[in-house]
Coordinates of C-alpha atoms in Angstrom, one line a residue:
M1116 CA -24.8 92.1 52.5
P1117 CA -25.2 91.1 56.1
A1118 CA -26.8 87.7 56.8
G1119 CA -30.6 87.6 56.4
W1120 CA -30.7 90.3 53.7
K1121 CA -30.3 90.2 49.9
N1122 CA -31.2 92.2 46.8
A1123 CA -33.8 90.5 44.5
V1124 CA -32.3 88.8 41.5
N1125 CA -34.9 89.5 38.8
A1126 CA -36.5 92.6 40.2
R1127 CA -35.5 95.9 41.9
A1128 CA -36.3 95.1 45.5
I1129 CA -34.7 94.2 48.8
L1130 CA -35.6 91.0 50.6
K1131 CA -35.3 90.0 54.2
E1132 CA -35.3 86.4 55.6
M1133 CA -38.2 86.3 58.0
A1134 CA -40.1 83.6 60.0
D1135 CA -43.6 82.7 58.8
P1136 CA -45.8 83.3 61.9
E1137 CA -48.0 80.3 61.0
T1138 CA -45.4 77.6 60.2
G1139 CA -42.3 79.0 61.9
N1140 CA -40.3 78.4 58.8
T1141 CA -38.1 81.1 57.3
R1142 CA -38.7 82.6 53.9
W1143 CA -37.6 85.6 51.9
Q1144 CA -40.0 88.5 51.9
T1145 CA -39.9 91.8 50.0
V1146 CA -39.4 94.7 52.5
V1147 CA -38.4 97.5 50.1
K1148 CA -39.9 97.8 46.7
D1149 CA -38.3 99.5 43.6
H1150 CA -34.9 99.9 45.2
R1151 CA -31.7 98.0 45.7
L1152 CA -28.9 98.8 48.2
H1153 CA -25.5 98.2 46.6
R1154 CA -23.0 99.5 49.2
V1155 CA -22.7 100.8 52.7
E1156 CA -19.5 102.6 53.9
S1157 CA -18.6 103.7 57.4
L1158 CA -16.8 107.0 57.1
A1159 CA -14.6 108.3 59.9
K1160 CA -14.1 112.0 59.1
I1161 CA -10.7 113.3 60.0
D1162 CA -10.8 116.3 62.5
A1163 CA -14.5 115.7 63.1
T1164 CA -16.3 114.7 66.3
S1165 CA -18.8 112.4 64.6
G1166 CA -18.6 110.0 61.7
A1167 CA -20.8 109.5 58.7
V1168 CA -22.4 106.8 56.6
Q1169 CA -22.5 106.6 52.8
L1170 CA -25.0 104.5 50.9
E1171 CA -25.2 103.6 47.2
I1172 CA -28.8 103.0 46.3
E1173 CA -30.4 102.0 43.0
T1174 CA -33.7 103.8 42.3
P1175 CA -36.4 103.5 39.7
N1176 CA -35.1 106.7 37.9
P1177 CA -34.5 105.6 34.3
V1178 CA -32.0 108.3 33.6
N1179 CA -29.8 108.3 36.7
P1180 CA -30.7 105.3 38.8
L1181 CA -27.8 105.3 41.2
R1182 CA -27.9 107.6 44.1
V1183 CA -25.1 108.2 46.7
V1184 CA -26.5 109.3 50.0
Q1185 CA -24.3 110.5 52.8
M1186 CA -25.6 111.3 56.3
D1187 CA -24.2 111.8 59.8
A1188 CA -24.1 108.5 61.7
A1189 CA -26.5 110.0 64.3
A1190 CA -29.2 110.1 61.6
L1191 CA -29.4 106.2 61.8
A1192 CA -30.9 106.6 65.3
S1193 CA -33.8 108.7 64.0
P1194 CA -36.3 107.4 61.5
K1195 CA -37.2 111.0 60.6
D1196 CA -33.7 112.1 60.0
F1197 CA -33.0 109.0 58.0
K1198 CA -35.9 109.6 55.8
V1199 CA -35.0 113.3 55.3
A1200 CA -31.5 112.3 54.3
L1201 CA -32.9 110.0 51.6
H1202 CA -35.3 112.6 50.4
D1203 CA -32.5 115.2 50.1
R1204 CA -30.9 112.9 47.5
N1205 CA -34.2 112.2 45.7
V1206 CA -34.6 108.7 47.1
F1207 CA -38.3 108.3 48.0
I1208 CA -39.3 105.2 49.9
S1209 CA -42.7 105.1 51.7
D1210 CA -41.6 102.8 54.5
T1211 CA -37.9 103.4 55.3
L1212 CA -37.7 101.4 58.5
P1213 CA -36.6 98.1 56.8
L1214 CA -33.9 99.9 54.9
Q1215 CA -32.8 101.7 58.1
E1216 CA -32.5 98.3 59.8
L1217 CA -30.5 96.9 56.9
V1218 CA -28.1 99.9 56.8
M1219 CA -27.5 99.5 60.6
D1220 CA -26.8 95.7 60.2
W1221 CA -24.5 96.3 57.3
L1222 CA -22.7 99.1 59.2
R1223 CA -22.1 96.8 62.2
K1224 CA -20.6 94.2 59.7
V1225 CA -18.3 96.8 58.2
Q1226 CA -17.1 98.2 61.5
G1227 CA -16.7 94.7 63.0
A1228 CA -14.4 93.8 60.1
G1229 CA -12.3 96.9 60.7
R1230 CA -13.1 98.3 57.3
E1231 CA -14.0 101.8 58.4
K1232 CA -12.8 104.4 56.0
N1233 CA -10.9 107.5 57.0
V1234 CA -12.0 110.4 54.8
V1235 CA -12.2 114.2 54.6
G1236 CA -15.4 116.1 53.9
S1237 CA -13.9 119.0 51.9
M1238 CA -10.9 119.8 49.7
G1239 CA -7.9 121.9 50.7
W1240 CA -5.8 121.6 53.8
V1241 CA -6.5 118.6 56.0
H1242 CA -6.2 119.2 59.8
K1243 CA -6.3 116.9 62.7
D1244 CA -6.1 118.2 66.3
G1245 CA -5.3 121.7 64.9
N1246 CA -2.2 120.4 62.9
I1247 CA -1.9 120.2 59.1
I1248 CA -1.6 116.5 58.0
G1249 CA -2.1 116.9 54.3
F1250 CA -3.8 118.6 51.4
A1251 CA -6.8 117.3 49.4
T1252 CA -8.0 117.8 45.9
G1253 CA -10.3 115.7 43.7
D1254 CA -10.7 112.4 45.5
T1255 CA -7.1 112.3 46.8
V1256 CA -5.4 113.3 50.0
Y1257 CA -1.7 114.1 49.7
H1258 CA 0.3 113.5 52.9
P1259 CA 3.6 115.0 54.1
D1260 CA 5.4 111.7 53.7
G1261 CA 4.7 111.7 50.0
R1262 CA 1.7 109.3 50.1
A1263 CA -1.3 110.0 47.8
E1264 CA -4.4 108.4 49.2
E1265 CA -7.0 108.1 46.5
G1266 CA -10.7 107.8 47.4
A1267 CA -10.1 109.6 50.7
V1268 CA -12.2 112.7 49.8
V1269 CA -16.0 112.4 50.3
L1270 CA -17.6 115.8 50.0
D1271 CA -20.3 116.7 52.5
G1272 CA -23.8 116.0 51.1
G1273 CA -22.6 113.4 48.6
S1274 CA -21.9 116.2 46.0
G1275 CA -20.5 115.2 42.7
L1276 CA -18.3 118.2 42.6
G1277 CA -15.2 116.2 43.6
A1278 CA -15.3 114.4 40.2
Q1279 CA -14.6 117.7 38.4
Y1280 CA -11.3 118.0 40.2
I1281 CA -9.9 114.6 39.3
P1282 CA -7.0 115.2 36.8
M1283 CA -7.8 114.6 33.1
G1284 CA -5.9 114.9 29.9
D1285 CA -2.3 116.0 29.4
I1286 CA -0.5 118.5 31.6
Q1287 CA 1.7 119.6 28.8
K1288 CA -1.3 120.9 26.7
W1289 CA -2.4 122.9 29.7
K1290 CA 1.1 124.1 30.4
A1291 CA 1.5 125.4 26.9
V1292 CA -1.4 127.7 27.4
A1293 CA -0.3 128.8 31.0
D1294 CA 3.2 129.6 29.8
F1295 CA 1.9 131.6 26.8
I1296 CA -0.1 133.7 29.2
A1297 CA 2.8 134.1 31.6
Q1298 CA 5.3 135.0 28.9
Q1299 CA 3.1 137.6 27.3
G1300 CA 3.7 139.7 30.4
Q1301 CA 0.3 141.3 30.6
M1302 CA 0.2 141.6 34.3
P1303 CA -3.5 141.6 35.0
L1304 CA -3.7 138.2 33.1
V1305 CA -0.6 136.9 34.9
T1306 CA -2.3 137.9 38.3
I1307 CA -5.4 135.9 37.4
L1308 CA -3.3 132.8 36.6
A1309 CA -1.2 133.3 39.7
S1310 CA -4.5 133.4 41.8
A1311 CA -4.8 129.6 41.3
F1312 CA -1.6 129.1 43.3
A1313 CA -2.2 131.9 45.8
S1314 CA -5.6 130.7 47.1
P1315 CA -4.3 127.7 49.1
L1316 CA -1.8 130.0 50.9
V1317 CA -4.5 132.2 52.4
R1318 CA -5.0 129.7 55.2
L1319 CA -1.4 129.9 56.1
T1320 CA -1.5 133.7 56.7
G1321 CA -4.0 133.2 59.5
L1322 CA -6.6 135.4 57.8
S1323 CA -9.9 134.4 56.2
G1324 CA -11.2 134.9 52.7
A1325 CA -10.3 137.7 50.3
L1326 CA -11.5 138.7 46.9
L1327 CA -9.6 139.5 43.6
S1328 CA -11.8 141.6 41.4
V1329 CA -11.0 141.9 37.6
V1330 CA -12.8 144.7 35.9
S1331 CA -12.9 144.8 32.1
T1332 CA -15.3 146.8 30.0
K1333 CA -13.9 145.5 26.7
S1334 CA -14.2 142.0 25.1
G1335 CA -11.4 140.1 23.6
V1336 CA -8.9 141.1 26.2
G1337 CA -8.1 137.5 27.3
K1338 CA -9.8 137.7 30.7
T1339 CA -12.0 134.5 30.2
S1340 CA -9.1 132.5 28.8
A1341 CA -6.9 133.4 31.7
I1342 CA -9.7 132.5 34.2
Q1343 CA -10.4 129.1 32.6
T1344 CA -6.7 128.3 32.5
A1345 CA -6.4 129.2 36.2
Q1346 CA -9.4 127.1 37.1
A1347 CA -7.8 124.2 35.1
V1348 CA -4.9 124.2 37.5
W1349 CA -7.3 122.3 39.8
G1350 CA -10.3 121.1 37.9
S1351 CA -12.8 121.4 35.1
R1352 CA -14.1 124.7 34.0
G1353 CA -17.5 123.3 34.5
A1354 CA -16.9 123.9 38.2
M1355 CA -16.6 127.7 37.5
H1356 CA -19.5 130.0 38.1
G1357 CA -21.0 132.0 35.2
T1358 CA -23.8 134.6 34.5
D1359 CA -26.8 132.3 35.4
D1360 CA -25.4 130.9 38.6
T1361 CA -26.6 132.0 42.1
A1362 CA -24.8 133.3 45.1
L1363 CA -26.1 130.4 47.3
S1364 CA -24.6 127.8 45.0
F1365 CA -21.3 129.8 45.0
T1366 CA -21.0 129.7 48.8
S1367 CA -22.1 126.1 48.9
K1368 CA -19.2 125.3 46.5
M1369 CA -16.7 127.2 48.6
G1370 CA -17.7 125.1 51.6
S1371 CA -16.5 122.0 49.7
T1372 CA -13.5 123.4 47.8
N1373 CA -12.5 125.2 51.0
N1374 CA -8.9 126.4 50.2
L1375 CA -9.0 125.9 46.5
P1376 CA -9.6 129.0 44.3
V1377 CA -13.1 129.8 43.1
Y1378 CA -13.9 131.8 40.0
W1379 CA -17.1 133.7 38.9
D1380 CA -16.8 134.9 35.3
D1381 CA -19.1 137.6 33.9
I1382 CA -21.2 138.8 36.8
K1383 CA -24.0 141.0 35.5
G1384 CA -27.6 142.0 36.2
E1385 CA -29.3 144.1 38.7
A1386 CA -30.5 141.1 40.7
A1387 CA -27.0 139.7 41.1
F1388 CA -25.6 143.2 41.9
K1389 CA -28.1 143.6 44.8
K1390 CA -27.0 140.3 46.3
L1391 CA -23.4 141.1 45.9
P1392 CA -22.7 142.9 49.2
D1393 CA -24.0 139.9 51.2
L1394 CA -22.0 137.5 49.1
V1395 CA -18.8 139.4 49.4
Y1396 CA -19.3 139.8 53.1
Q1397 CA -19.7 136.0 53.4
I1398 CA -16.6 135.3 51.3
T1399 CA -14.4 137.7 53.3
Q1400 CA -15.7 136.4 56.6
G1401 CA -14.9 132.8 55.5
R1402 CA -18.3 131.3 56.5
E1403 CA -21.7 130.7 55.0
K1404 CA -25.0 131.9 56.5
S1405 CA -26.7 129.8 59.2
R1406 CA -29.5 127.7 57.5
L1407 CA -32.0 125.0 58.4
D1408 CA -32.0 121.7 56.8
A1409 CA -35.1 119.9 55.5
S1410 CA -35.9 118.6 59.1
A1411 CA -35.8 122.2 60.4
K1412 CA -32.5 121.6 62.3
L1413 CA -29.7 124.1 62.1
R1414 CA -27.2 122.9 59.5
D1415 CA -23.4 122.7 60.2
I1416 CA -22.0 126.0 58.9
K1417 CA -19.4 125.5 56.2
T1418 CA -16.2 127.6 56.3
W1419 CA -13.3 128.4 54.0
D1420 CA -10.1 130.3 53.7
T1421 CA -9.7 131.2 50.0
L1422 CA -9.1 133.8 47.4
A1423 CA -12.2 134.2 45.2
T1424 CA -11.8 135.8 41.8
F1425 CA -14.7 137.7 40.2
A1426 CA -14.7 139.1 36.7
A1427 CA -17.3 141.8 35.7
N1428 CA -17.8 144.8 33.5
D1429 CA -18.3 146.9 36.6
S1430 CA -16.2 147.7 39.6
I1431 CA -17.1 145.4 42.5
I1432 CA -16.0 148.0 44.9
E1433 CA -18.3 150.6 43.3
L1434 CA -21.2 148.1 43.2
M1435 CA -20.6 147.4 46.9
R1436 CA -20.8 151.1 47.7
I1437 CA -24.0 151.5 45.8
H1438 CA -25.9 148.3 47.0
D1439 CA -24.5 147.7 50.5
N1440 CA -27.1 148.2 53.2
G1441 CA -24.8 148.8 56.2
N1442 CA -23.3 145.3 56.2
G1443 CA -19.9 146.6 57.2
S1444 CA -18.8 147.7 53.7
D1445 CA -15.7 149.6 54.8
A1446 CA -14.2 146.5 56.4
T1447 CA -15.3 144.3 53.6
I1448 CA -14.1 146.5 50.7
A1449 CA -10.7 146.6 52.4
R1450 CA -10.5 142.8 51.5
I1451 CA -11.2 143.4 47.8
F1452 CA -8.1 143.8 45.6
E1453 CA -9.3 145.2 42.3
I1454 CA -7.5 145.3 39.0
R1455 CA -8.5 146.6 35.6
L1456 CA -8.0 144.9 32.3
E1457 CA -8.6 147.0 29.2
D1458 CA -5.6 146.2 26.8
R1459 CA -5.9 143.5 24.3
P1460 CA -3.1 140.9 24.2
T1461 CA -0.1 141.9 22.1
D1462 CA -0.3 138.6 20.2
D1463 CA -4.0 138.0 19.3
R1464 CA -3.1 135.6 16.4
V1465 CA -3.5 132.5 18.5
S1466 CA -6.6 130.5 17.6
P1467 CA -9.4 130.0 20.2
A1468 CA -8.7 126.2 19.9
F1469 CA -5.3 126.8 21.5
F1470 CA -6.9 128.1 24.7
D1471 CA -9.9 125.7 24.5
C1472 CA -7.7 122.7 25.3
V1473 CA -7.9 123.6 29.0
R1474 CA -11.5 122.3 28.8
T1475 CA -10.2 118.7 28.6
N1476 CA -6.8 119.0 30.2
Y1477 CA -6.9 120.0 33.8
G1478 CA -6.1 119.0 37.4
H1479 CA -2.5 117.8 36.9
A1480 CA -0.9 121.0 38.0
G1481 CA -3.1 121.1 41.1
A1482 CA -2.2 117.6 42.0
I1483 CA 1.6 118.4 41.8
Y1484 CA 1.1 121.6 43.7
A1485 CA -1.0 119.9 46.4
A1486 CA 1.7 117.2 47.0
A1487 CA 4.3 120.0 47.3
L1488 CA 2.1 121.9 49.8
A1489 CA 1.5 118.9 52.0
K1490 CA 5.2 118.0 52.0
N1491 CA 6.6 121.5 52.6
H1492 CA 3.9 123.4 54.3
E1493 CA 6.0 124.6 57.2
K1494 CA 8.7 126.0 54.9
I1495 CA 6.1 127.6 52.7
K1496 CA 4.4 129.2 55.6
A1497 CA 7.6 130.6 56.9
A1498 CA 8.4 132.1 53.4
L1499 CA 4.9 133.5 53.1
L1500 CA 4.9 135.2 56.4
A1501 CA 8.4 136.6 55.7
K1502 CA 7.2 138.1 52.4
H1503 CA 4.1 139.4 54.2
A1504 CA 6.2 141.2 56.8
A1505 CA 8.7 142.5 54.2
L1506 CA 5.8 144.1 52.2
E1507 CA 4.2 145.6 55.2
K1508 CA 7.4 147.3 56.1
E1509 CA 8.3 148.4 52.7
L1510 CA 4.8 149.8 51.9
A1511 CA 4.2 151.3 55.4
V1512 CA 0.8 149.4 55.5
P1513 CA -1.9 150.6 58.0
S1514 CA -4.0 147.9 59.6
E1515 CA -7.0 148.3 57.3
E1516 CA -4.7 147.4 54.2
R1517 CA -3.4 144.1 55.7
F1518 CA -5.7 142.1 53.5
W1519 CA -4.3 143.7 50.4
V1520 CA -0.8 142.8 51.5
M1521 CA -1.9 139.3 52.3
I1522 CA -3.3 139.0 48.7
V1523 CA -0.1 140.4 47.2
A1524 CA 2.1 138.1 49.3
C1525 CA 0.1 134.9 48.4
L1526 CA 0.2 135.9 44.7
V1527 CA 3.9 136.4 44.7
V1528 CA 4.9 133.4 46.8
G1529 CA 2.4 131.2 44.9
A1530 CA 3.8 132.2 41.5
S1531 CA 7.4 131.5 42.9
L1532 CA 6.3 128.0 44.0
A1533 CA 4.6 127.2 40.7
K1534 CA 7.8 128.4 38.8
G1535 CA 10.0 126.3 41.1
L1536 CA 7.9 123.2 40.4
G1537 CA 8.1 123.8 36.7
L1538 CA 4.4 124.3 36.3
V1539 CA 4.3 127.9 34.9
D1540 CA 7.1 130.1 33.7
F1541 CA 6.2 133.0 35.9
A1542 CA 8.5 136.1 36.5
P1543 CA 7.7 136.6 40.2
D1544 CA 9.9 139.8 40.5
K1545 CA 7.9 141.5 37.8
L1546 CA 4.6 140.4 39.3
E1547 CA 5.6 141.7 42.7
T1548 CA 6.6 145.1 41.2
Y1549 CA 3.3 145.4 39.4
L1550 CA 1.3 144.3 42.5
K1551 CA 3.1 146.8 44.8
R1552 CA 2.5 149.6 42.4
H1553 CA -1.1 148.7 42.1
L1554 CA -1.6 148.4 45.8
Q1555 CA -0.4 152.0 46.1
S1556 CA -2.9 153.1 43.5
M1557 CA -5.6 151.2 45.3
R1558 CA -5.2 153.5 48.2
G1559 CA -6.4 156.4 46.1
I1560 CA -9.1 154.3 44.5
K1561 CA -10.5 153.3 47.8
N1562 CA -10.4 156.8 49.3
T1563 CA -12.2 158.1 46.2
V1564 CA -14.9 155.3 46.1
M1565 CA -15.5 155.2 49.8
E1566 CA -15.5 159.0 50.3
S1567 CA -19.1 159.6 51.3
V1568 CA -20.7 162.7 49.8
S1569 CA -22.4 164.7 52.6
A1570 CA -26.2 164.4 53.0
K1571 CA -26.4 168.2 52.7
E1572 CA -24.8 168.2 49.3
L1573 CA -26.9 165.4 48.1
L1574 CA -30.1 166.9 49.3
A1575 CA -29.3 170.3 47.7
D1576 CA -28.8 168.5 44.4
M1577 CA -31.9 166.4 44.8
I1578 CA -34.1 169.5 45.5
A1579 CA -32.8 171.2 42.4
D1580 CA -33.2 168.1 40.2
L1581 CA -36.7 167.4 41.4
A1582 CA -37.9 171.0 41.4
P1583 CA -39.8 170.7 38.1
D1584 CA -41.8 167.8 39.7
S1585 CA -42.2 169.5 43.1
V1586 CA -44.7 171.8 44.7
L1587 CA -43.2 174.8 46.6
L1588 CA -45.4 175.9 49.5
E1589 CA -45.4 179.0 51.7
A1590 CA -46.1 176.7 54.7
L1591 CA -47.5 173.3 55.3
P1592 CA -51.3 173.2 55.4
A1593 CA -53.0 173.0 58.7
R1594 CA -54.2 169.6 59.8
G1595 CA -57.8 168.7 59.0
P1596 CA -60.1 168.7 55.9
G1597 CA -60.1 172.5 55.6
G1598 CA -56.4 173.0 55.7
E1599 CA -55.3 174.9 52.6
A1600 CA -51.7 175.9 51.6
V1601 CA -50.4 178.8 49.6
V1602 CA -48.7 177.4 46.5
L1603 CA -45.6 179.5 45.4
S1604 CA -44.7 177.4 42.4
H1605 CA -46.4 174.7 40.5
P1606 CA -45.0 171.4 39.2
R1607 CA -45.1 170.2 35.6
L1608 CA -48.6 168.8 34.8
H1609 CA -47.4 165.3 33.9
G1610 CA -45.8 162.6 36.0
G1611 CA -47.4 163.5 39.3
I1612 CA -45.8 165.1 42.4
K1613 CA -42.5 163.8 43.5
A1614 CA -41.8 166.2 46.4
V1615 CA -43.1 169.1 48.4
R1616 CA -41.0 171.9 50.0
S1617 CA -42.3 174.3 52.6
V1618 CA -40.4 177.6 52.9
K1619 CA -41.6 178.8 56.4
D1620 CA -41.3 175.3 57.9
S1621 CA -38.1 174.3 56.2
V1622 CA -39.5 170.9 55.6
Y1623 CA -38.9 168.8 52.5
R1624 CA -41.2 165.8 51.7
V1625 CA -40.2 163.3 49.0
R1626 CA -41.6 160.0 48.0
A1627 CA -39.4 157.2 49.3
S1628 CA -39.4 155.4 46.0
V1629 CA -38.2 158.6 44.2
F1630 CA -35.5 159.2 46.9
A1631 CA -34.2 155.6 46.4
E1632 CA -34.2 155.9 42.5
W1633 CA -32.5 159.3 42.6
M1634 CA -29.7 158.0 45.0
T1635 CA -29.1 154.9 42.9
A1636 CA -28.8 157.1 39.7
K1637 CA -26.2 159.2 41.5
K1638 CA -24.4 156.0 42.6
Q1639 CA -25.2 156.6 46.2
N1640 CA -26.6 154.3 48.8
A1641 CA -30.0 155.5 49.9
D1642 CA -29.9 153.7 53.2
S1643 CA -26.5 155.2 54.1
V1644 CA -27.7 158.8 53.4
L1645 CA -30.9 158.2 55.5
R1646 CA -28.6 157.0 58.3
Q1647 CA -26.6 160.2 58.1
L1648 CA -29.9 162.2 58.3
E1649 CA -31.0 160.1 61.3
E1650 CA -27.8 161.0 63.1
L1651 CA -28.8 164.6 62.6
E1652 CA -32.3 163.8 63.9
A1653 CA -33.5 165.4 60.6
V1654 CA -35.7 162.7 59.1
E1655 CA -38.8 160.7 59.5
R1656 CA -38.5 157.7 57.2
S1657 CA -41.4 156.2 55.2
K1658 CA -44.1 158.5 56.7
P1659 CA -47.5 157.9 55.0
L1660 CA -48.5 161.3 53.4
D1661 CA -50.7 162.8 50.7
L1662 CA -48.1 165.1 49.2
G1663 CA -50.8 167.2 47.5
A1664 CA -52.8 167.8 50.7
G1665 CA -54.1 171.3 51.0
T1666 CA -53.6 172.1 47.3
Q1667 CA -55.3 171.3 44.0
Y1668 CA -52.9 168.4 43.6
R1669 CA -54.3 166.3 46.5
Q1670 CA -54.3 162.6 45.7
H1671 CA -56.8 161.4 48.4
N1672 CA -54.5 158.6 49.1
R1673 CA -51.2 158.3 50.9
A1674 CA -47.8 157.2 49.8
R1675 CA -44.7 156.5 51.8
C1676 CA -42.5 159.6 52.0
H1677 CA -39.4 160.8 53.8
E1678 CA -39.9 164.0 55.7
I1679 CA -36.7 165.9 56.1
D1680 CA -36.0 168.9 58.4
L1681 CA -33.8 171.2 56.2
K1682 CA -32.8 173.4 59.1
K1683 CA -31.1 170.5 60.8
V1684 CA -29.4 169.6 57.7
G1685 CA -28.1 173.1 57.2
L1686 CA -30.2 174.0 54.1

């Protein structure tokens, strides 16, 4: 500690040497209770305009007393920002000013001794002045000259995520599983494994994020084993996302892993599906949403260039079409490369324990691959761009398919690199043949999925389907309490009125909730259909109406309904 400060010996407290105002003599006084400060580091972040400070504080928490707090150096100039940074890491001190003073004194001592630490705040490619100077994974930065600098990765926010990417166990045990998957030759599983080596290459193509979607309606096909083995290239399977995780935590993780692959196994549930379009949009745009921090200041936006892999029982492309609310789905879906996995492995006699070893044997392949990327990034980039150009020419790729070609190029080149390094016994030529054939089939899949059914066709079907629960009128009732309508056909007596159709007026009124439910059941996006109708000037959205007005079915209350001009639709 700097002169004039010390931690209490027999208690959890920080003491400061202060002059007694009465006698003028100095004595040690407690200035921070229930906490001790163990370490202060000055962090100079590579390729960043401002530095950071990292503290290690002992708290009264009996389960996990040590807290690592990281903050921008500028926070030390603001008592409020300093306190917020502590609170964000669950360090609660009523009067933080003495601690702030101690940190500043300690920081001056560290910087004066030239012990400032150069670090990076995320994993993946390390840049300085726009140039690649290394590749980071776990807590290590690998440099082009072959140096491996341990402890040089300090993830933003003091996250413990980095510890899950420090190599553990025996690479040969992981390699046995990886080679087994590669040698079986089931190409969807091989593609999943190759994604681990493809993801860091995305940055070299000059494009942002992309998504590999693995659809499997059957269990026992090897999907989860392949994903866990792919994750184990770089780190613990605990860093993967699962059913109960959130979209926010997924993007937060991507901001730290940056160019490393990210995996979400078993996405399910209506709540997750509704958030999917926004998440996919963020992934493919390569940046998170703007958010405020605890002090109501705009946070730094995290970015990434990566290949994310999702596994689900449902088509991600289809779910995007159903749940997207006009967030640019056409452009976003063009960045999703979707494969189906329905066949069980040819050899299913291997015990689960064989695959389970990747739980405790991971990270070594990623470390070897990271060192090779750092050392040979220029040659790798040239090979990748050459493969990308060759595929574009061979497949006559239009501009909207460039992301698919990028994904294929990264998968093939990544598999070739892994094979050359002796990490996985891939067959890159067979993988390329499979992916090119699948890309061509994706063209038909995309056209089919994205082909929008006309509003006219959908409305005709809706009117027919809802007829038993609708009232057919000769004309809409006149306005006012005495307005009565001639009813031509009656609805069923149960369930209430869902819609009203007027013959002379060519008007169709339908409850907004019923409209949305019917569209979802038909795998259509209600908002997209309403936008089509608005372009025809044929709809008034969410108009408050009593559907039964002027008839014996009047409700004496109003519900939100869409009023559609059938003449303008062509019905």
